[in-house]
Short mmCIF file of C-alpha atoms and ligand atoms in Angstrom, two decimals:
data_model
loop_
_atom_site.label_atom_id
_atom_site.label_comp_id
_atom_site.label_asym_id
_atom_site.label_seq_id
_atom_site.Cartn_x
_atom_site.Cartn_y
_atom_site.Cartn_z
CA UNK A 259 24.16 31.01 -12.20
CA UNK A 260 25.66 29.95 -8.78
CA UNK A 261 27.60 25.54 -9.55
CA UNK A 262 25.29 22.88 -8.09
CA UNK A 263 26.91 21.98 -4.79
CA UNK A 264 28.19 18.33 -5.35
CA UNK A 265 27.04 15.58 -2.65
CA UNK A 266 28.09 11.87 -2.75
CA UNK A 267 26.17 8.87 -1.74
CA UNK A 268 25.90 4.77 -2.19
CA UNK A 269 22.20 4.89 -2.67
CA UNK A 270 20.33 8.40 -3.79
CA UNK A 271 16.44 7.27 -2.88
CA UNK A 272 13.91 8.88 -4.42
CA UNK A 273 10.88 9.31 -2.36
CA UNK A 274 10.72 9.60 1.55
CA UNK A 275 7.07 7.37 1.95
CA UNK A 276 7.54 3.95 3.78
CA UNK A 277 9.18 2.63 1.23
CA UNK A 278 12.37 5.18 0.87
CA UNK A 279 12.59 5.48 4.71
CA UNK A 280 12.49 2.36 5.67
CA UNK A 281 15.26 1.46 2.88
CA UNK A 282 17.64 4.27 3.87
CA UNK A 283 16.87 2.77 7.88
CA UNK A 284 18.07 -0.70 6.27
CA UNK A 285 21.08 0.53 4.59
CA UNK A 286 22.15 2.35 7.48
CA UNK A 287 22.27 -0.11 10.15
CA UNK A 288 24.80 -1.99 7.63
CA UNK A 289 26.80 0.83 7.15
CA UNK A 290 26.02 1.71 4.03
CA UNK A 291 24.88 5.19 3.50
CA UNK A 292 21.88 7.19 1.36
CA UNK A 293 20.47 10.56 0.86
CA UNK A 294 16.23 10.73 0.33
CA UNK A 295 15.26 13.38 -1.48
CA UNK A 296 11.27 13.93 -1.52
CA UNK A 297 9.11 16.57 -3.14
CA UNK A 298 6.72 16.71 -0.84
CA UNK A 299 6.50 18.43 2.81
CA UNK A 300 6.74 16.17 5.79
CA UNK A 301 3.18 17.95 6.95
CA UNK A 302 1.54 16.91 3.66
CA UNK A 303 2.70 13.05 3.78
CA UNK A 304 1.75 12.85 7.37
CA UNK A 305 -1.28 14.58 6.63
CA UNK A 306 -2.90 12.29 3.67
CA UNK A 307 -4.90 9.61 5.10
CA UNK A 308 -3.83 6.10 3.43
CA UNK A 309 -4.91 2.80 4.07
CA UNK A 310 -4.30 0.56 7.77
CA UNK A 311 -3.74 -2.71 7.63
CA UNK A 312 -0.15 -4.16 8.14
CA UNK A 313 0.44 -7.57 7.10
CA UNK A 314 2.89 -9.61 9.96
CA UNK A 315 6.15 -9.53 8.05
CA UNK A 316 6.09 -5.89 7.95
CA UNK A 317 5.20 -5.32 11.44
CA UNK A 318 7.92 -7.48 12.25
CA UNK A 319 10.41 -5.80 10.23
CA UNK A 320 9.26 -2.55 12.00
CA UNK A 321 10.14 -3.88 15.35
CA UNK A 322 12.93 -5.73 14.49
CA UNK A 323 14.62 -3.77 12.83
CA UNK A 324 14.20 -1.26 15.54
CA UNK A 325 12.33 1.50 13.50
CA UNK A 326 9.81 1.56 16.81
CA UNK A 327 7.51 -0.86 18.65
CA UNK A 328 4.66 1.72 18.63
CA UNK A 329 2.62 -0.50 16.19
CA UNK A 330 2.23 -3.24 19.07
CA UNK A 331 1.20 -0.69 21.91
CA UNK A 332 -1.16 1.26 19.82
CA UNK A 333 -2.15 -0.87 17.18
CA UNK A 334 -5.01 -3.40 17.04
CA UNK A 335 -3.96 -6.85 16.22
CA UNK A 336 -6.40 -8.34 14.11
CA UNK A 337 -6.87 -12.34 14.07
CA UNK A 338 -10.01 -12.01 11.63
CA UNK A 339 -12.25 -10.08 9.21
CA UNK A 340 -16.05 -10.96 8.29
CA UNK A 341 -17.06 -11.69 5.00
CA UNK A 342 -20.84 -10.32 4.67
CA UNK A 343 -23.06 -11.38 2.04
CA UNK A 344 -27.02 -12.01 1.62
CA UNK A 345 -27.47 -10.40 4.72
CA UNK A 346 -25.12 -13.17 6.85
CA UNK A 347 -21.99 -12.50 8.52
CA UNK A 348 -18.95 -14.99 7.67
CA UNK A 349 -16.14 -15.28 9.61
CA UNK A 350 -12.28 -15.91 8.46
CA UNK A 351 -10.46 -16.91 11.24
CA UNK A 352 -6.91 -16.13 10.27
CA UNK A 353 -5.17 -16.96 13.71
CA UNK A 354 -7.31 -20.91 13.81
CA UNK A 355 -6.31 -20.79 9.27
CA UNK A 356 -2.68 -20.14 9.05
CA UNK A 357 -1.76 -19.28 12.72
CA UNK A 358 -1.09 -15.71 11.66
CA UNK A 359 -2.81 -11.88 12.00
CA UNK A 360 -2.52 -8.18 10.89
CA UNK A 361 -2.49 -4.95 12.45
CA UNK A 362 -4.57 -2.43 12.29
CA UNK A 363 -1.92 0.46 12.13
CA UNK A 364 -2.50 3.16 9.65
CA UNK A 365 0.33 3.89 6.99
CA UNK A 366 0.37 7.68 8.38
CA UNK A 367 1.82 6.23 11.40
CA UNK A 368 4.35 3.97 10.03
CA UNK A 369 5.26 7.08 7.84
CA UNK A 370 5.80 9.30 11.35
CA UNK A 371 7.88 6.10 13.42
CA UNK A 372 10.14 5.84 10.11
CA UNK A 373 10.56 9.39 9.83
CA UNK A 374 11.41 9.93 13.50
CA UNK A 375 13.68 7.36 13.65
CA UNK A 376 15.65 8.75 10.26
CA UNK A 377 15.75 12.07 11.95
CA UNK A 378 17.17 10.20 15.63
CA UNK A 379 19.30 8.48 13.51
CA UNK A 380 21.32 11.72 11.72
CA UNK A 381 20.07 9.72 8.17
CA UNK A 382 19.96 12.68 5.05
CA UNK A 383 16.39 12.78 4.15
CA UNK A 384 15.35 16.35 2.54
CA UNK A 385 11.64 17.07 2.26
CA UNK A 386 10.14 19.54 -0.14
CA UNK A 387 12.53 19.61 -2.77
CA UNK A 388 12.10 20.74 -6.06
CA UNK A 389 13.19 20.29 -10.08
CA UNK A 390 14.66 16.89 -9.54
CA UNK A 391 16.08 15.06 -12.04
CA UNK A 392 17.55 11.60 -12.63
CA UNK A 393 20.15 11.51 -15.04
CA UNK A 394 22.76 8.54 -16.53
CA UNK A 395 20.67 5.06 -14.83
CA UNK A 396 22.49 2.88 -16.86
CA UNK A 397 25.76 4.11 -15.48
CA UNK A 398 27.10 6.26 -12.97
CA UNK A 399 23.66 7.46 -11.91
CA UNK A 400 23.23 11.67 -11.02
CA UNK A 401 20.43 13.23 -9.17
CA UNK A 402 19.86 17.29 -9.53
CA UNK A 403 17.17 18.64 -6.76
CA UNK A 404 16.63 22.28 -5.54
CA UNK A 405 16.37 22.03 -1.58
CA UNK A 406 13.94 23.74 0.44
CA UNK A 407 16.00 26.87 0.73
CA UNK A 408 16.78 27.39 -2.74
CA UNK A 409 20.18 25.46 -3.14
CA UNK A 410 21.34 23.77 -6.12
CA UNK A 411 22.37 20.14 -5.50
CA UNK A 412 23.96 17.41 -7.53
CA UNK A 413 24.06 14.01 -6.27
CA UNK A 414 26.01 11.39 -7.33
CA UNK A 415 25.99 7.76 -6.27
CA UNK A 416 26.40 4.69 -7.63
CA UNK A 417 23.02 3.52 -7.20
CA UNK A 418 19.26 5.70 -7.77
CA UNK A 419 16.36 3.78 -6.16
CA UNK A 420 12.89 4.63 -7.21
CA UNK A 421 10.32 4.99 -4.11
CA UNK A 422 8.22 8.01 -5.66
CA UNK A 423 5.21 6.58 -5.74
CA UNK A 424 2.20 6.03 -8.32
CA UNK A 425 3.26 8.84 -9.87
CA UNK A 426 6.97 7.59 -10.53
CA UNK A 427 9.29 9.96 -12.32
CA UNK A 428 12.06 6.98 -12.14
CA UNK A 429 9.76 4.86 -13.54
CA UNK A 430 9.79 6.62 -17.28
CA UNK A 431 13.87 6.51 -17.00
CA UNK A 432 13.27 3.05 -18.68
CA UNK A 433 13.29 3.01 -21.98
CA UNK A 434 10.34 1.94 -23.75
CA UNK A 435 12.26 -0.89 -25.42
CA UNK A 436 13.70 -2.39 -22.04
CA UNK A 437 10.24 -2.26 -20.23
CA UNK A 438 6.10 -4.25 -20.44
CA UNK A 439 3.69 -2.51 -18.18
CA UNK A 440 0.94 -4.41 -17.76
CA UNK A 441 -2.73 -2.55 -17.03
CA UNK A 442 -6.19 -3.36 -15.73
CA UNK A 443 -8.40 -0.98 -15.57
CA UNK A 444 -12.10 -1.66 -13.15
CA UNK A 445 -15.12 -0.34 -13.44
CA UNK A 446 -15.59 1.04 -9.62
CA UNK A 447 -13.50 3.09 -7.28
CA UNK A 448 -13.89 3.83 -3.69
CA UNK A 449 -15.40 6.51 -2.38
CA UNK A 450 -14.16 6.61 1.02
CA UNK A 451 -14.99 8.37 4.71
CA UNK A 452 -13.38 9.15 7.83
CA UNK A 453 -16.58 9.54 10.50
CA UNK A 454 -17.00 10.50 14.28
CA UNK A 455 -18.66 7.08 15.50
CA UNK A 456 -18.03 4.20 17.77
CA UNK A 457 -16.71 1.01 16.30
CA UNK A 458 -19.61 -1.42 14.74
CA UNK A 459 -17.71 -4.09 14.35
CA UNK A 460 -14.55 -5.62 16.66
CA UNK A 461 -13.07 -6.59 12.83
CA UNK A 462 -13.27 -5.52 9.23
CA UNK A 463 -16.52 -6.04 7.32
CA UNK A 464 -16.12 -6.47 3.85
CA UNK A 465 -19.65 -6.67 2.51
CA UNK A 466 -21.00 -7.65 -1.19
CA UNK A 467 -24.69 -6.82 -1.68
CA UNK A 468 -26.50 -6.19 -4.73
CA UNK A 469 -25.96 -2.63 -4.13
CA UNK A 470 -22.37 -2.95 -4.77
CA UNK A 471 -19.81 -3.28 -1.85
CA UNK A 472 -18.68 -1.85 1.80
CA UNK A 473 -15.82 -1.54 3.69
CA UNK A 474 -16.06 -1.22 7.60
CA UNK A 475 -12.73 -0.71 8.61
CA UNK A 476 -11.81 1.51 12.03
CA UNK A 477 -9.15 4.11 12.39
CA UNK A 478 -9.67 4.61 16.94
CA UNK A 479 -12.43 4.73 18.93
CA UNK A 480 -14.09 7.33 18.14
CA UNK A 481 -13.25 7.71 14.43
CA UNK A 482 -13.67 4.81 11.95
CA UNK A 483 -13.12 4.51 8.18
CA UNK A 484 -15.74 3.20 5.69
CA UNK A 485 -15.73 2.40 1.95
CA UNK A 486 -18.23 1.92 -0.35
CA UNK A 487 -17.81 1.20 -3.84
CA UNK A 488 -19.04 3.62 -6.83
CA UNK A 489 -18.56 5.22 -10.22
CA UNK A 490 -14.76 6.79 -10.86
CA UNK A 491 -16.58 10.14 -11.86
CA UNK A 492 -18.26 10.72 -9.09
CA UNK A 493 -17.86 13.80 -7.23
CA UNK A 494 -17.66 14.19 -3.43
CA UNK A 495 -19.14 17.43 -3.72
CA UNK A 496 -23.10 15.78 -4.95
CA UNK A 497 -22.74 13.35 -1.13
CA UNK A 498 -23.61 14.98 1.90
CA UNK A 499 -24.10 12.67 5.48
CA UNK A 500 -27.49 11.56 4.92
CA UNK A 501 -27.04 10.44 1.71
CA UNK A 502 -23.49 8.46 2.53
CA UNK A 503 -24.98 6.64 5.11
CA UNK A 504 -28.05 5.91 3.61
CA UNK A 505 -25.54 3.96 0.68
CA UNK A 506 -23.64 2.05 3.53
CA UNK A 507 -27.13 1.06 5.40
CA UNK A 508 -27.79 -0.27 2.12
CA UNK A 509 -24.76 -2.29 1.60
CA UNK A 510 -24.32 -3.47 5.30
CA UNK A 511 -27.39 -3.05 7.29
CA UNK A 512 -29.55 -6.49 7.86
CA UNK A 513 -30.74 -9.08 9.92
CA UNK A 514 -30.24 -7.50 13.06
CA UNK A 515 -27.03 -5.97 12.38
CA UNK A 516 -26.73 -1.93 12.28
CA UNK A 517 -24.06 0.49 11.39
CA UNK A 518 -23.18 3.01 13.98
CA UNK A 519 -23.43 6.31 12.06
CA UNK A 520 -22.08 9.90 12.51
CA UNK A 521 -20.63 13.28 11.04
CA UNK A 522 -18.44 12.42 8.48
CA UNK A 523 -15.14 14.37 8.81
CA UNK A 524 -13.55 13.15 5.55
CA UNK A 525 -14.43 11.81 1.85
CA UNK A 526 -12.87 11.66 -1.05
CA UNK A 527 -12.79 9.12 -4.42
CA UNK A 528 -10.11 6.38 -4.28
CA UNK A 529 -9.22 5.87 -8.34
CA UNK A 530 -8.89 1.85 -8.65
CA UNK A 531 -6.24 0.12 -11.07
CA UNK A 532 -3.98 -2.88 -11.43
CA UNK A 533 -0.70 -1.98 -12.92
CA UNK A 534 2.81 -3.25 -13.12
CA UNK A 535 6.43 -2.08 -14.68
CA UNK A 536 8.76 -5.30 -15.07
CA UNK A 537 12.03 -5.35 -15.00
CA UNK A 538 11.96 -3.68 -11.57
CA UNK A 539 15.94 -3.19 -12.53
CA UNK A 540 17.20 -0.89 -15.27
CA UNK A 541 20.98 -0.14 -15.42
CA UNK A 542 21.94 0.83 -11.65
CA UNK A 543 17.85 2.25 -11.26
CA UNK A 544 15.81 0.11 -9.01
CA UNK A 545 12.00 0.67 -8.62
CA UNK A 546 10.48 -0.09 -5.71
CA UNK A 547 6.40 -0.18 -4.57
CA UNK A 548 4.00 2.20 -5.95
CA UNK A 549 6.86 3.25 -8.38
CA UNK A 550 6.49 -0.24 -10.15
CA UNK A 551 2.87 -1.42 -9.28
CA UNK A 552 -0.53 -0.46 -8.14
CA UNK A 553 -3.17 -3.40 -6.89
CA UNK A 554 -6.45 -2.39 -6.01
CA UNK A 555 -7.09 -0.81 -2.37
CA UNK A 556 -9.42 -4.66 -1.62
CA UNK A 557 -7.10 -6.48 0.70
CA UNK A 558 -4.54 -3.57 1.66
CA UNK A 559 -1.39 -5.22 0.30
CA UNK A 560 -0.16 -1.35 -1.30
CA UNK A 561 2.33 -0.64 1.52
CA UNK A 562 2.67 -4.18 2.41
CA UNK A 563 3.92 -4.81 -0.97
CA UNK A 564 6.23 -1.96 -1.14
CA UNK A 565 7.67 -3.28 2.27
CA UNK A 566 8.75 -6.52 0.83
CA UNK A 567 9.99 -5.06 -1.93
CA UNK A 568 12.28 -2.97 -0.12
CA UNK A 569 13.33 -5.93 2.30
CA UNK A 570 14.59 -7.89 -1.28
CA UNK A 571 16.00 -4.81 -2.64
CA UNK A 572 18.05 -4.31 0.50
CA UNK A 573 19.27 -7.93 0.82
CA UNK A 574 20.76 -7.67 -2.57
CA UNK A 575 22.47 -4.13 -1.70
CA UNK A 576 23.70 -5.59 1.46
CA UNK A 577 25.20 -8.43 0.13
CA UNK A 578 26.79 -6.55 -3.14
CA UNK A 579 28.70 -3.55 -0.34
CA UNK A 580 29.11 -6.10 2.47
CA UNK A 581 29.54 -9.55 0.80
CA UNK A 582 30.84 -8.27 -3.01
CA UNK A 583 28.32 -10.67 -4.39
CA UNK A 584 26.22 -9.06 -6.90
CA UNK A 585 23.83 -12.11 -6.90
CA UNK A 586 21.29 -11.12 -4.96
CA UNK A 587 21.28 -8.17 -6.43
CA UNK A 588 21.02 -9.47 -9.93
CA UNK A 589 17.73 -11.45 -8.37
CA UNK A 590 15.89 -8.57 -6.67
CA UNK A 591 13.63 -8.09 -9.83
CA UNK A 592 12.26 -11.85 -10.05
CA UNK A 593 12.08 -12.26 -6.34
CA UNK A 594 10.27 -9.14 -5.90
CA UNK A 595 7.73 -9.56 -8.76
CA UNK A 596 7.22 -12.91 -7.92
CA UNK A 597 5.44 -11.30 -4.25
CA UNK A 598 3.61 -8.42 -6.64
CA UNK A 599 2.27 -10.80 -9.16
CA UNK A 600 0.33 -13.06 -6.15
CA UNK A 601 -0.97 -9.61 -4.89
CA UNK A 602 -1.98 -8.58 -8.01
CA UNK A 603 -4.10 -11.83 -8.37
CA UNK A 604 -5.21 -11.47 -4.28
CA UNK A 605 -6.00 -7.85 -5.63
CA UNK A 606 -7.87 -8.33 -8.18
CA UNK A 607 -9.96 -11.81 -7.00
CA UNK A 608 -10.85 -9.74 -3.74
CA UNK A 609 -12.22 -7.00 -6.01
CA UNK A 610 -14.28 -8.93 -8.11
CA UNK A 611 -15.70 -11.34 -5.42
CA UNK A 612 -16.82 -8.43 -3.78
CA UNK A 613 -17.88 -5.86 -6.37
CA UNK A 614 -21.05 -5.59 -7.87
CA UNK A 615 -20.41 -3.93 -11.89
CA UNK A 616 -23.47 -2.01 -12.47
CA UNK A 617 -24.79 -3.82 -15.57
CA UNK A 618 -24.11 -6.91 -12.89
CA UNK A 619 -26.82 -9.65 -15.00
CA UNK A 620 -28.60 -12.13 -13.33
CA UNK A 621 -26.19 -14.71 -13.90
CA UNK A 622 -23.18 -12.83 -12.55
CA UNK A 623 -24.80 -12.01 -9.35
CA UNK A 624 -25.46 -15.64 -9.01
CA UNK A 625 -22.29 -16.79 -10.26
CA UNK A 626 -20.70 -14.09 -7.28
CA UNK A 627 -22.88 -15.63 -4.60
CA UNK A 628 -21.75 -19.16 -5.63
CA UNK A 629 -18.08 -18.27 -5.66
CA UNK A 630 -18.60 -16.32 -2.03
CA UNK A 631 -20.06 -19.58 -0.52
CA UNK A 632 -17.86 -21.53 -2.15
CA UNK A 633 -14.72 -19.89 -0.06
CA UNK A 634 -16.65 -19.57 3.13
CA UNK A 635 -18.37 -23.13 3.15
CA UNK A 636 -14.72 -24.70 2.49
CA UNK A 637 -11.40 -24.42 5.01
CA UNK A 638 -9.19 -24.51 2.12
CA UNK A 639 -11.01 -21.30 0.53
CA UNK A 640 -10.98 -19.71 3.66
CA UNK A 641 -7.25 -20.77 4.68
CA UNK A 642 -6.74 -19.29 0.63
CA UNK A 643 -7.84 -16.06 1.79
CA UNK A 644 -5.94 -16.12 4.96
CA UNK A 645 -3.06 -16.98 4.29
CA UNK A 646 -2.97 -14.20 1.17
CA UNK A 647 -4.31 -11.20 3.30
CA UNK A 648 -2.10 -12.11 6.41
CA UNK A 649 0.63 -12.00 3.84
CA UNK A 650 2.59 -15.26 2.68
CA UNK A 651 6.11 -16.55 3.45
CA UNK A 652 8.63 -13.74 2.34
CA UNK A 653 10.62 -14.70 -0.63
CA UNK A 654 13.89 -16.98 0.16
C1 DHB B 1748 -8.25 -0.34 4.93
C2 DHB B 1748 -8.03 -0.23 3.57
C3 DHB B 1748 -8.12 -1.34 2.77
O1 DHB B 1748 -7.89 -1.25 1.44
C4 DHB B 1748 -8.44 -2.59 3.30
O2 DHB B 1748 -8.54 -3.66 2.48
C5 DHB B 1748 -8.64 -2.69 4.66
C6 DHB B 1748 -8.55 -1.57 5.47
C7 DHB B 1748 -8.17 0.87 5.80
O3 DHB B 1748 -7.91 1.95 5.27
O4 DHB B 1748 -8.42 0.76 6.99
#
């Protein structure tokens, strides 16, 4: 058998999503260099529809950083949403709350402006790889990988970064002893479309009913993307149009309000958990996003999330290469976690605000309807909800 060919790196990233690109963008404009390995095919990442909200801290670390201003000429800036419930439209006014918005800029694209600017950039990112391997974390860190053609690589840098996703390989490198993962499992997923229609709505709809909840969120103008919540078994297969659309006039339709329907293009079952890995640090292994936490989809902070993360993560490697002060380094775990552990509680209060639990008793539903008003008949629940979904101050 032929030697692996022997690369060397500062920072060996595992995963090319938003998270791995964007910190290998980072690194680079300080000078400090990284290889991204990722298993998957550039055509299948930029292929699998994720969520599409950006929070304002990452679109401004997209254009400032100079990744591409693509997400302010074609993305929709958002200064609301609508909070629907007993048939009434509410309205959180983030720009009048906290002075703030989102964009409406799915994660596809910020996958395709990081990627392209990687690739303009000469940065080392290899697609499609295969039998990778992390090996000594704690030290000296090696990766082995199999490119696309066949060759036999081992990479050695002084640092591994996880960015692979829900399904982290990095993430087991801790020992059982050194790590807590914390779970919480919900009754519900998503079930969610892509459809040809106009736009119903100029902002998101989240809507609780008795039914259970909706999702009106838009993708351009002529295809949007809907939600609806149901049962993590259920099959895609058993829901043609009619009967998708007869779910979301359940959930949405009312007083004069009306869903614009059409053939739906897309569906699939969004699984729905709250998990997290802490220490976000083991040895000279850093997780970041996904890798080390999953919130429910309610909300969009996923990539948001993942974003910060990687902003932290690179202040610390920054200042270790540039400033030879591990400090900031040392902190990335606590200052990071501190960011996932309010977006695990945005998460999961979002979730079950909205969600209707099929056994759902009398008193529940009541209970729901009384904590809804509650946040819409107050600023301070509304400026609450703001201030979380447009994302909060980054950590300092
Ligand atoms: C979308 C997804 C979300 O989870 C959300 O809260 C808002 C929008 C989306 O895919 O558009």
């Amino acid at each position: 058998m032929a030697a692996r060919t022997i690369i060397t790196t500062q920072v060996a990233i595992m995963g090319a999503g938003p998270a791995g690109l964007m910190l290998s963008h980072l690194l680079a404009k300080t000078g400090i260099e990284s290889t991204v390995i990722e298993v998957r095919s550039h055509q299948d990442i930029s292929e699998t529809v994720r969520a599409g909200i950006l929070e304002h801290g990452t679109v401004n670390l997209l254009v400032d950083s100079g990744v591409s201003d693509r997400v302010l000429r074609e993305g929709d800036r958002h200064d609301g949403i609508e909070l629907r419930f007993n048939g009434e439209s509410h309205r959180v006014d983030f720009n009048d709350l906290v002075g703030e918005a989102v964009w409406l800029y799915p994660q596809t694209d910020v996958f395709l402006d990081l990627a392209a600017r990687r690739k303009a950039d000469g940065g080392d990112v290899r697609y499609s790889v295969t039998d990778t391997s992390v090996h000594n974390p704690e030290g000296k860190p090696v990766v082995h990988f199999t490119d696309a053609e066949g060759v036999e690589y081992e990479l050695r840098a002084d640092f591994v970064v996880g960015a692979d996703g829900s399904r982290s390989q990095c993430r087991s490198l801790v020992p059982e002893s050194a790590r807590t993962r914390y779970f919480h499992e919900y009754p519900f997923a998503w079930f969610g479309i892509l459809a040809e229609a106009p736009r119903s709505s100029d902002e998101l709809i989240y809507a609780n009913s008795a039914n259970g909840f909706a999702l009106i969120s838009q993708r351009t103008e002529t295809v949007q993307r809907m939600y609806f919540q149901c049962d993590p078994k259920e099959n895609v297969q058993d829901w043609d149009d009619d009967r998708i659309w007869a779910e979301f006039r359940n959930r949405v339709n009312g007083n004069g309000f009306e869903l614009n329907e059409g053939p739906v293009i897309d569906k699939m079952v969004l699984p729905f958990r709250s998990f997290v890995q802490a220490p976000m640090r083991y040895g000279n292994l850093f997780l970041v996003g996904d890798a080390a936490h999953t919130v429910p989809p309610t909300g969009a902070k996923g990539l948001n999330l993942a974003i910060h993360d990687v902003k932290v993560l690179f202040e610390g490697l920054d200042s270790h290469y540039n400033s030879r002060s591990g400090l900031l380094l040392d902190s990335y775990g606590d200052r990071a976690l501190e960011r996932v552990w309010k977006a695990q509680q945005f998460s999961y209060w979002m979730t079950t605000m909205l969600h209707t639990p099929a056994d759902a008793d009398d008193f529940s539903r009541a209970r729901q309807l009384g904590e809804l008003n509650s946040v819409v008949s107050s600023r301070h629940g509304l400026a609450y909800l703001a201030e979380a979904y447009t994302g909060w101050p980054s950590a300092t």
